[in-house]
DNA sequence: CAACCCTTAATTGCATACAATTATAAATCT
DNA sequence: AGATTTATAATTGTATGCAATTAAGGGTTG
């Protein structure tokens, strides 16, 4: 009796607008649309065989989600990602996630904890095996799901939605291209330690580890200054 | 040589969509649209003498901003405000604003500080005079501007936008109806003390006062349990 | 009498046509 | 030749008409 889990809160591809929404987001993720490139309504409408109306609505949604930026009477273009953006996101995550984990200690239930453990195990298994691009994608997805589930346990739905938006827009390309074996192992250990702290019912411990986790990730990111030409890389954490 | 300040980042009422956006938001604020009431595209379009298209786009924007909630194939209705919502918002503000003020200490410049002082003075003047409804509106607006300007000084634009959204949706009715003279004086003192801490270049002090400020506001809010029937009141802080 | 199906009304979702605005570029004037 | 102006094309913004979906009410049937 597995409950259906929907990790992404994107609109289900039932209406045309939702389909266009998903399609454009995928193209941004895949790098088909490069930063600062304008997304023309007519082009997308033609390619996806729909009218401009659902395209317009999808673009508007993507703008409000931070994927695109709208210039009045000029259309929407892919949001570029600067070092300042990365800095801002880490600053915000450092304010929210550690305290969120602290709150999560109080509201954690066995089912969720078990799910988090399976996620951690899956990530560890992937880390130990070969590091092909496909595995990197999977690792990134699992990592996001882990963080999201942990935050969700705080019981604060607004907080979950907020962080979802903040973190999501920081992931342009889903790969761990510029990773570091040492960092990766430490990261996996952090995940385990957070779960152990929660089991030990020590909010301060869990909060502290999460803070270390994020600070380590920020440091790693700072050590890759502007290396990628077109789009920012995945930031492991 | 006053620089033009735009405290609200709402779309300027130039395009029809922006006008509809502003109009509906105002109606929500004024209580013309009550919680859980459906906003029909056709009605609004007729009343504002525009077509359904800009109405649709405005509604979609308001949904993404948290003013409305969309039910597929049923339209958008005014988001209701529960005690849980208020709790979540305070929890988030407590995570973000104190640290934001701490950061603001490092980036504060004289011009901004002077502006904050004038805001504080204006609020104090209003507090000392009579408490008519009009003064309450003005006080709430100044209070928002004060907090917003303070957070903005953190230098983190994303953080400013984030908090703007979180706080904004918590204000359904712009009044200080359920205020308390004692709280109000304490609140004004907090504002002054934060500015003094910043001038003294003491981030920890400023952060601590902001935390006290928010905790006091939360406590006040908790002491008015579900008193208002239709829409939530302004939460003074 | 209750449960089910079908019809109907209302509303949103989508497509197309047209208007308004702006960038581009050629042409003209100084 | 350089700057300015003006026409043109491309793109977004808006209006209207139609299709799809859903909720409700009346009718039918067991």
Coordinates of N, CA, C and O in Angstrom, one line a residue, chain A residues 3 30 38 65 67 89 115 141 167 179 202 204 232-233:
Chain A
X3 N 1.8 4.8 -0.7 CA 1.1 6.0 -1.0 C 1.8 6.7 -2.2 O 3.0 6.7 -2.3
X30 N 17.6 21.2 -19.5 CA 18.5 20.5 -20.4 C 19.5 21.4 -21.1 O 20.4 20.9 -21.8
X38 N 15.7 34.8 -25.2 CA 14.2 35.1 -25.1 C 13.4 33.9 -25.6 O 13.8 33.2 -26.6
X65 N 7.8 31.9 -10.8 CA 8.6 30.8 -10.1 C 10.1 31.1 -10.2 O 10.9 30.4 -9.6
X67 N 12.1 31.1 -12.9 CA 12.8 30.4 -14.0 C 13.1 31.5 -15.1 O 14.1 31.4 -15.8
X89 N 21.1 32.7 -2.4 CA 20.4 31.5 -2.1 C 21.0 30.8 -0.9 O 20.3 30.3 0.0
X115 N 11.4 6.7 5.4 CA 11.5 7.1 4.0 C 12.8 7.8 3.8 O 13.6 7.6 2.8
X141 N 18.6 14.3 -7.9 CA 17.2 14.2 -7.6 C 16.9 13.7 -6.2 O 16.1 14.2 -5.5
X167 N 15.5 26.9 -3.8 CA 16.5 25.9 -4.2 C 16.3 25.5 -5.6 O 17.3 25.4 -6.4
X179 N 32.1 17.8 -8.9 CA 31.9 17.4 -7.5 C 33.3 17.0 -7.0 O 34.3 17.2 -7.6
X202 N 17.4 15.2 19.4 CA 18.3 16.4 19.8 C 18.2 17.4 18.7 O 19.0 17.4 17.7
X204 N 19.1 20.5 18.6 CA 20.2 21.4 18.5 C 21.3 20.6 17.6 O 21.9 21.2 16.8
X232 N 24.9 27.4 -14.8 CA 25.5 27.0 -13.6 C 25.3 25.6 -13.3 O 24.4 24.9 -13.8
X233 N 26.2 25.0 -12.6 CA 26.2 23.6 -12.3 C 25.3 23.3 -11.1 O 24.9 24.2 -10.3

